[in-house]
Amino acid sequence: MPVRNTIHIGDATLTLVEELVMPTSARWMLPDHPEPFAVLEHARPWLEPHMLNERGHILQSIHSWLIEVDGMRIVVDTGIGNDKDRASGGFEGWHMRNGPYLDDLTAAGMPADSVDVVLNTHMHGDHAGWNTRWVDGAWVPTFAKARYQLVEPEWRYWSGQTDPVPDIIEDSVRPVVEAGVVDLVAADHRVGDSVWLEPSHGHTPGHVCVHISSAGRDAVIIGDVMHSPIQCAAPEQRPPLDRFVEEARAARIALLERYADTSVVVLGTHFHTPATGYFRREGSAYRYDVFEGDPPGP
Ligand SMILES: [Zn+2]
């Protein structure tokens, strides 16, 4: 059974479609912290049961968020992809995948060829992979009728790398640029009346969050500003994969300050399903209050 989760934000329907779950440890997530397992124990009440398994592993998910609003179909982040050579630099389960992601999109009611807009919060191998698929010896756009609205500074940075250009750029981003289906947009781009980008660079130079606002309800898809809700308990601590550590730290703390104790639903991009909750202040740090189904409260 494909794992997914559907919620409503005003008149918008949002569906998480899972591609892969990766168990990880508190020590991996908080590599500079002297006592990562003390943080884990502190956070255990709100990590369990969804984001912590019985072996004490933090569950991370790689998934897309599908948005349907204002007659528009949007995919936010496109996972790892099939047939991608990730022998170097990838993680377990990334190399030459043969997963059912496209069938899972269809089962979720949003077949790839019905998508209008593709967004990547950033251009890492677990966020842009399904931008393309391998057909007759070439990488072609997976979402055949969509415009790919990609953040210009992010593309400029990664396509300008010389040491060398990352695989994800060559097999999953450059082919859509060359196919003429990309609109390079600003980091505060407005996709439509109810959806816009929020700049949050640091993890990567053009990283964005995606804000959804409809009929008085709001949600934000946070990309890799945070990788796990355990980071709410230790927001100053760097995770392992931030490109620019200080800017990423500032972006993470700004996100928590902006949305804590508000009615804005926080949708995790690597939080394990349901990946829906609220940031709440707790002492000098924060916690993540998970809910299932549609958001409670006004
Ligand atoms: Zn990621």
GROMACS .gro file of C-alpha atoms and ligand atoms in nm:
model
  299
    1MET     CA    1   0.000   0.000   0.000
    2PRO     CA    2   0.140   0.338  -0.090
    3VAL     CA    3   0.173   0.559   0.214
    4ARG     CA    4   0.003   0.891   0.184
    5ASN     CA    5  -0.175   1.150   0.393
    6THR     CA    6  -0.437   1.397   0.278
    7ILE     CA    7  -0.538   1.712   0.463
    8HIS     CA    8  -0.734   2.025   0.382
    9ILE     CA    9  -0.613   2.380   0.431
   10GLY     CA   10  -0.913   2.599   0.358
   11ASP     CA   11  -1.014   2.507   0.004
   12ALA     CA   12  -0.675   2.351  -0.073
   13THR     CA   13  -0.623   1.975  -0.070
   14LEU     CA   14  -0.273   1.862   0.021
   15THR     CA   15  -0.153   1.504  -0.015
   16LEU     CA   16   0.175   1.356   0.100
   17VAL     CA   17   0.300   1.076  -0.127
   18GLU     CA   18   0.586   0.883   0.026
   19GLU     CA   19   0.875   0.751  -0.182
   20LEU     CA   20   1.119   0.618   0.081
   21VAL     CA   21   1.162   0.605   0.459
   22MET     CA   22   1.510   0.634   0.604
   23PRO     CA   23   1.579   0.551   0.970
   24THR     CA   24   1.853   0.766   1.122
   25SER     CA   25   1.997   0.839   1.464
   26ALA     CA   26   1.994   1.134   1.701
   27ARG     CA   27   2.373   1.146   1.672
   28TRP     CA   28   2.357   1.176   1.292
   29MET     CA   29   2.093   1.448   1.319
   30LEU     CA   30   2.278   1.650   1.585
   31PRO     CA   31   2.646   1.578   1.513
   32ASP     CA   32   2.787   1.863   1.728
   33HIS     CA   33   2.564   1.809   2.030
   34PRO     CA   34   2.743   1.656   2.333
   35GLU     CA   35   2.435   1.457   2.437
   36PRO     CA   36   2.212   1.389   2.136
   37PHE     CA   37   2.036   1.103   2.313
   38ALA     CA   38   1.935   1.332   2.600
   39VAL     CA   39   1.771   1.554   2.338
   40LEU     CA   40   1.602   1.245   2.197
   41GLU     CA   41   1.464   1.151   2.539
   42HIS     CA   42   1.339   1.506   2.590
   43ALA     CA   43   1.164   1.501   2.252
   44ARG     CA   44   1.040   1.141   2.277
   45PRO     CA   45   0.684   1.233   2.393
   46TRP     CA   46   0.615   1.421   2.071
   47LEU     CA   47   0.831   1.215   1.837
   48GLU     CA   48   0.641   0.899   1.927
   49PRO     CA   49   0.482   0.716   1.763
   50HIS     CA   50   0.512   0.860   1.415
   51MET     CA   51   0.870   0.978   1.397
   52LEU     CA   52   1.056   0.740   1.626
   53ASN     CA   53   1.054   0.363   1.594
   54GLU     CA   54   1.080   0.102   1.868
   55ARG     CA   55   1.456   0.073   1.809
   56GLY     CA   56   1.508   0.442   1.884
   57HIS     CA   57   1.564   0.540   1.523
   58ILE     CA   58   1.432   0.872   1.402
   59LEU     CA   59   1.221   0.809   1.094
   60GLN     CA   60   1.286   1.038   0.804
   61SER     CA   61   1.070   1.034   0.496
   62ILE     CA   62   1.131   1.135   0.139
   63HIS     CA   63   0.802   1.244  -0.013
   64SER     CA   64   0.619   1.488  -0.234
   65TRP     CA   65   0.344   1.721  -0.124
   66LEU     CA   66   0.071   1.750  -0.388
   67ILE     CA   67  -0.139   2.066  -0.375
   68GLU     CA   68  -0.471   2.115  -0.546
   69VAL     CA   69  -0.614   2.465  -0.515
   70ASP     CA   70  -0.771   2.735  -0.736
   71GLY     CA   71  -0.805   2.480  -1.017
   72MET     CA   72  -0.428   2.425  -1.016
   73ARG     CA   73  -0.228   2.109  -0.946
   74ILE     CA   74   0.115   2.158  -0.794
   75VAL     CA   75   0.384   1.908  -0.694
   76VAL     CA   76   0.627   2.027  -0.426
   77ASP     CA   77   0.952   1.830  -0.438
   78THR     CA   78   0.996   1.526  -0.656
   79GLY     CA   79   1.195   1.279  -0.448
   80ILE     CA   80   1.479   1.060  -0.570
   81GLY     CA   81   1.349   0.922  -0.899
   82ASN     CA   82   1.392   0.593  -1.078
   83ASP     CA   83   1.695   0.480  -1.278
   84LYS     CA   84   1.924   0.751  -1.132
   85ASP     CA   85   2.289   0.656  -1.093
   86ARG     CA   86   2.357   0.739  -0.730
   87ALA     CA   87   2.643   0.493  -0.677
   88SER     CA   88   2.849   0.781  -0.541
   89GLY     CA   89   2.719   1.028  -0.287
   90GLY     CA   90   2.371   0.884  -0.251
   91PHE     CA   91   2.221   0.704   0.046
   92GLU     CA   92   2.094   0.349   0.082
   93GLY     CA   93   1.797   0.291  -0.145
   94TRP     CA   94   1.872   0.584  -0.378
   95HIS     CA   95   2.078   0.410  -0.649
   96MET     CA   96   1.898   0.290  -0.964
   97ARG     CA   97   1.561   0.282  -0.796
   98ASN     CA   98   1.265   0.107  -0.950
   99GLY     CA   99   0.988   0.239  -0.727
  100PRO     CA  100   0.613   0.285  -0.782
  101TYR     CA  101   0.612   0.664  -0.735
  102LEU     CA  102   0.428   0.741  -1.059
  103ASP     CA  103   0.160   0.483  -0.982
  104ASP     CA  104   0.133   0.629  -0.634
  105LEU     CA  105   0.071   0.977  -0.779
  106THR     CA  106  -0.205   0.831  -0.994
  107ALA     CA  107  -0.355   0.646  -0.697
  108ALA     CA  108  -0.350   0.976  -0.507
  109GLY     CA  109  -0.562   1.130  -0.783
  110MET     CA  110  -0.288   1.332  -0.947
  111PRO     CA  111  -0.131   1.147  -1.240
  112ALA     CA  112   0.194   1.305  -1.356
  113ASP     CA  113   0.047   1.434  -1.680
  114SER     CA  114  -0.226   1.622  -1.492
  115VAL     CA  115   0.022   1.839  -1.298
  116ASP     CA  116   0.036   2.210  -1.384
  117VAL     CA  117   0.332   2.330  -1.177
  118VAL     CA  118   0.642   2.159  -1.035
  119LEU     CA  119   0.833   2.322  -0.749
  120ASN     CA  120   1.164   2.214  -0.593
  121THR     CA  121   1.235   2.360  -0.248
  122HIS     CA  122   1.597   2.309  -0.354
  123MET     CA  123   1.801   2.103  -0.598
  124HIS     CA  124   1.923   1.811  -0.388
  125GLY     CA  125   1.898   1.447  -0.495
  126ASP     CA  126   1.595   1.376  -0.277
  127HIS     CA  127   1.395   1.681  -0.393
  128ALA     CA  128   1.432   1.702  -0.770
  129GLY     CA  129   1.480   1.342  -0.884
  130TRP     CA  130   1.140   1.283  -1.039
  131ASN     CA  131   1.172   1.607  -1.237
  132THR     CA  132   1.282   1.365  -1.510
  133ARG     CA  133   1.244   1.003  -1.611
  134TRP     CA  134   1.444   0.784  -1.845
  135VAL     CA  135   1.262   0.724  -2.176
  136ASP     CA  136   1.423   0.583  -2.491
  137GLY     CA  137   1.774   0.669  -2.383
  138ALA     CA  138   1.714   1.024  -2.261
  139TRP     CA  139   1.601   1.213  -1.951
  140VAL     CA  140   1.265   1.372  -2.028
  141PRO     CA  141   1.031   1.583  -1.811
  142THR     CA  142   0.818   1.349  -1.597
  143PHE     CA  143   0.539   1.603  -1.566
  144ALA     CA  144   0.472   1.639  -1.937
  145LYS     CA  145   0.228   1.930  -1.927
  146ALA     CA  146   0.375   2.120  -1.632
  147ARG     CA  147   0.579   2.435  -1.601
  148TYR     CA  148   0.871   2.383  -1.367
  149GLN     CA  149   0.898   2.700  -1.157
  150LEU     CA  150   1.256   2.676  -1.030
  151VAL     CA  151   1.433   2.931  -0.814
  152GLU     CA  152   1.684   3.125  -1.017
  153PRO     CA  153   1.964   3.166  -0.756
  154GLU     CA  154   1.947   2.792  -0.681
  155TRP     CA  155   1.989   2.698  -1.047
  156ARG     CA  156   2.260   2.958  -1.101
  157TYR     CA  157   2.462   2.828  -0.804
  158TRP     CA  158   2.446   2.456  -0.881
  159SER     CA  159   2.479   2.483  -1.257
  160GLY     CA  160   2.789   2.696  -1.201
  161GLN     CA  161   2.966   2.438  -0.983
  162THR     CA  162   3.283   2.303  -1.135
  163ASP     CA  163   3.388   2.043  -0.880
  164PRO     CA  164   3.190   1.877  -1.049
  165VAL     CA  165   2.829   1.968  -1.120
  166PRO     CA  166   2.615   1.737  -0.900
  167ASP     CA  167   2.449   1.438  -1.071
  168ILE     CA  168   2.103   1.565  -0.974
  169ILE     CA  169   2.164   1.882  -1.175
  170GLU     CA  170   2.284   1.692  -1.481
  171ASP     CA  171   2.015   1.423  -1.490
  172SER     CA  172   1.717   1.593  -1.326
  173VAL     CA  173   1.739   1.971  -1.363
  174ARG     CA  174   1.941   2.055  -1.676
  175PRO     CA  175   1.720   1.830  -1.894
  176VAL     CA  176   1.405   2.022  -1.795
  177VAL     CA  177   1.581   2.354  -1.852
  178GLU     CA  178   1.690   2.235  -2.197
  179ALA     CA  179   1.340   2.105  -2.273
  180GLY     CA  180   1.213   2.462  -2.236
  181VAL     CA  181   0.966   2.382  -1.960
  182VAL     CA  182   1.135   2.586  -1.684
  183ASP     CA  183   1.045   2.933  -1.561
  184LEU     CA  184   1.327   3.066  -1.344
  185VAL     CA  185   1.160   3.255  -1.061
  186ALA     CA  186   1.253   3.468  -0.761
  187ALA     CA  187   1.273   3.314  -0.413
  188ASP     CA  188   0.956   3.502  -0.313
  189HIS     CA  189   0.767   3.405  -0.630
  190ARG     CA  190   0.389   3.387  -0.620
  191VAL     CA  191   0.265   3.067  -0.786
  192GLY     CA  192  -0.101   3.167  -0.761
  193ASP     CA  193  -0.354   3.337  -0.535
  194SER     CA  194  -0.309   3.077  -0.262
  195VAL     CA  195   0.051   2.957  -0.298
  196TRP     CA  196   0.382   3.142  -0.281
  197LEU     CA  197   0.748   3.081  -0.209
  198GLU     CA  198   0.924   3.203   0.105
  199PRO     CA  199   1.302   3.256   0.088
  200SER     CA  200   1.488   3.042   0.341
  201HIS     CA  201   1.839   3.000   0.204
  202GLY     CA  202   2.120   2.837   0.397
  203HIS     CA  203   2.069   2.464   0.351
  204THR     CA  204   2.129   2.561  -0.013
  205PRO     CA  205   2.170   2.910  -0.166
  206GLY     CA  206   1.822   2.930  -0.318
  207HIS     CA  207   1.625   2.717  -0.073
  208VAL     CA  208   1.259   2.813  -0.038
  209CYS     CA  209   0.961   2.712   0.171
  210VAL     CA  210   0.615   2.692   0.013
  211HIS     CA  211   0.328   2.878   0.179
  212ILE     CA  212  -0.035   2.780   0.124
  213SER     CA  213  -0.311   3.020   0.229
  214SER     CA  214  -0.676   2.948   0.156
  215ALA     CA  215  -1.007   3.052   0.312
  216GLY     CA  216  -0.840   3.181   0.627
  217ARG     CA  217  -0.620   2.877   0.688
  218ASP     CA  218  -0.244   2.863   0.636
  219ALA     CA  219   0.026   2.601   0.604
  220VAL     CA  220   0.393   2.601   0.517
  221ILE     CA  221   0.602   2.326   0.357
  222ILE     CA  222   0.941   2.369   0.516
  223GLY     CA  223   1.175   2.180   0.283
  224ASP     CA  224   1.512   2.114   0.448
  225VAL     CA  225   1.512   2.413   0.681
  226MET     CA  226   1.455   2.129   0.929
  227HIS     CA  227   1.511   1.758   0.869
  228SER     CA  228   1.346   1.620   1.183
  229PRO     CA  229   1.123   1.758   1.457
  230ILE     CA  230   1.396   1.666   1.708
  231GLN     CA  231   1.564   1.986   1.589
  232CYS     CA  232   1.285   2.186   1.755
  233ALA     CA  233   1.442   2.091   2.088
  234ALA     CA  234   1.791   2.203   1.983
  235PRO     CA  235   1.742   2.462   1.710
  236GLU     CA  236   2.093   2.608   1.738
  237GLN     CA  237   2.250   2.274   1.646
  238ARG     CA  238   2.355   2.218   1.288
  239PRO     CA  239   2.237   1.908   1.101
  240PRO     CA  240   2.494   1.734   0.878
  241LEU     CA  241   2.397   1.850   0.531
  242ASP     CA  242   2.363   2.229   0.541
  243ARG     CA  243   2.571   2.398   0.270
  244PHE     CA  244   2.601   2.729   0.459
  245VAL     CA  245   2.581   2.650   0.829
  246GLU     CA  246   2.529   2.999   0.973
  247GLU     CA  247   2.268   3.103   0.720
  248ALA     CA  248   2.088   2.771   0.761
  249ARG     CA  249   2.087   2.816   1.138
  250ALA     CA  250   1.941   3.167   1.098
  251ALA     CA  251   1.676   3.034   0.857
  252ARG     CA  252   1.582   2.753   1.096
  253ILE     CA  253   1.544   2.983   1.395
  254ALA     CA  254   1.355   3.242   1.190
  255LEU     CA  255   1.112   2.971   1.075
  256LEU     CA  256   1.050   2.857   1.432
  257GLU     CA  257   1.006   3.213   1.559
  258ARG     CA  258   0.770   3.305   1.275
  259TYR     CA  259   0.540   3.006   1.306
  260ALA     CA  260   0.558   2.893   1.670
  261ASP     CA  261   0.233   2.937   1.861
  262THR     CA  262   0.045   3.035   1.547
  263SER     CA  263  -0.234   2.853   1.362
  264VAL     CA  264  -0.005   2.791   1.063
  265VAL     CA  265   0.023   2.418   0.996
  266VAL     CA  266   0.385   2.308   0.953
  267LEU     CA  267   0.428   2.041   0.686
  268GLY     CA  268   0.756   1.856   0.708
  269THR     CA  269   0.944   1.752   0.399
  270HIS     CA  270   1.152   1.488   0.578
  271PHE     CA  271   0.926   1.443   0.880
  272HIS     CA  272   0.772   1.097   0.873
  273THR     CA  273   0.404   1.077   0.786
  274PRO     CA  274   0.168   1.233   0.881
  275ALA     CA  275   0.429   1.516   0.877
  276THR     CA  276   0.158   1.757   0.990
  277GLY     CA  277   0.179   1.961   1.309
  278TYR     CA  278   0.234   2.291   1.483
  279PHE     CA  279   0.549   2.451   1.619
  280ARG     CA  280   0.507   2.537   1.987
  281ARG     CA  281   0.742   2.722   2.221
  282GLU     CA  282   0.874   2.510   2.506
  283GLY     CA  283   1.114   2.671   2.751
  284SER     CA  284   1.396   2.829   2.554
  285ALA     CA  285   1.333   2.599   2.256
  286TYR     CA  286   1.039   2.449   2.073
  287ARG     CA  287   0.844   2.132   2.015
  288TYR     CA  288   0.637   1.993   1.728
  289ASP     CA  289   0.278   1.896   1.806
  290VAL     CA  290   0.170   1.636   1.552
  291PHE     CA  291  -0.189   1.586   1.451
  292GLU     CA  292  -0.351   1.339   1.212
  293GLY     CA  293  -0.623   1.422   0.964
  294ASP     CA  294  -0.743   1.775   0.909
  295PRO     CA  295  -0.598   2.044   1.135
  296PRO     CA  296  -0.782   2.095   1.462
  297GLY     CA  297  -0.882   2.437   1.591
  298PRO     CA  298  -1.019   2.745   1.421
  299ZN      ZN  299   1.643   1.661   0.169
   0.00000   0.00000   0.00000
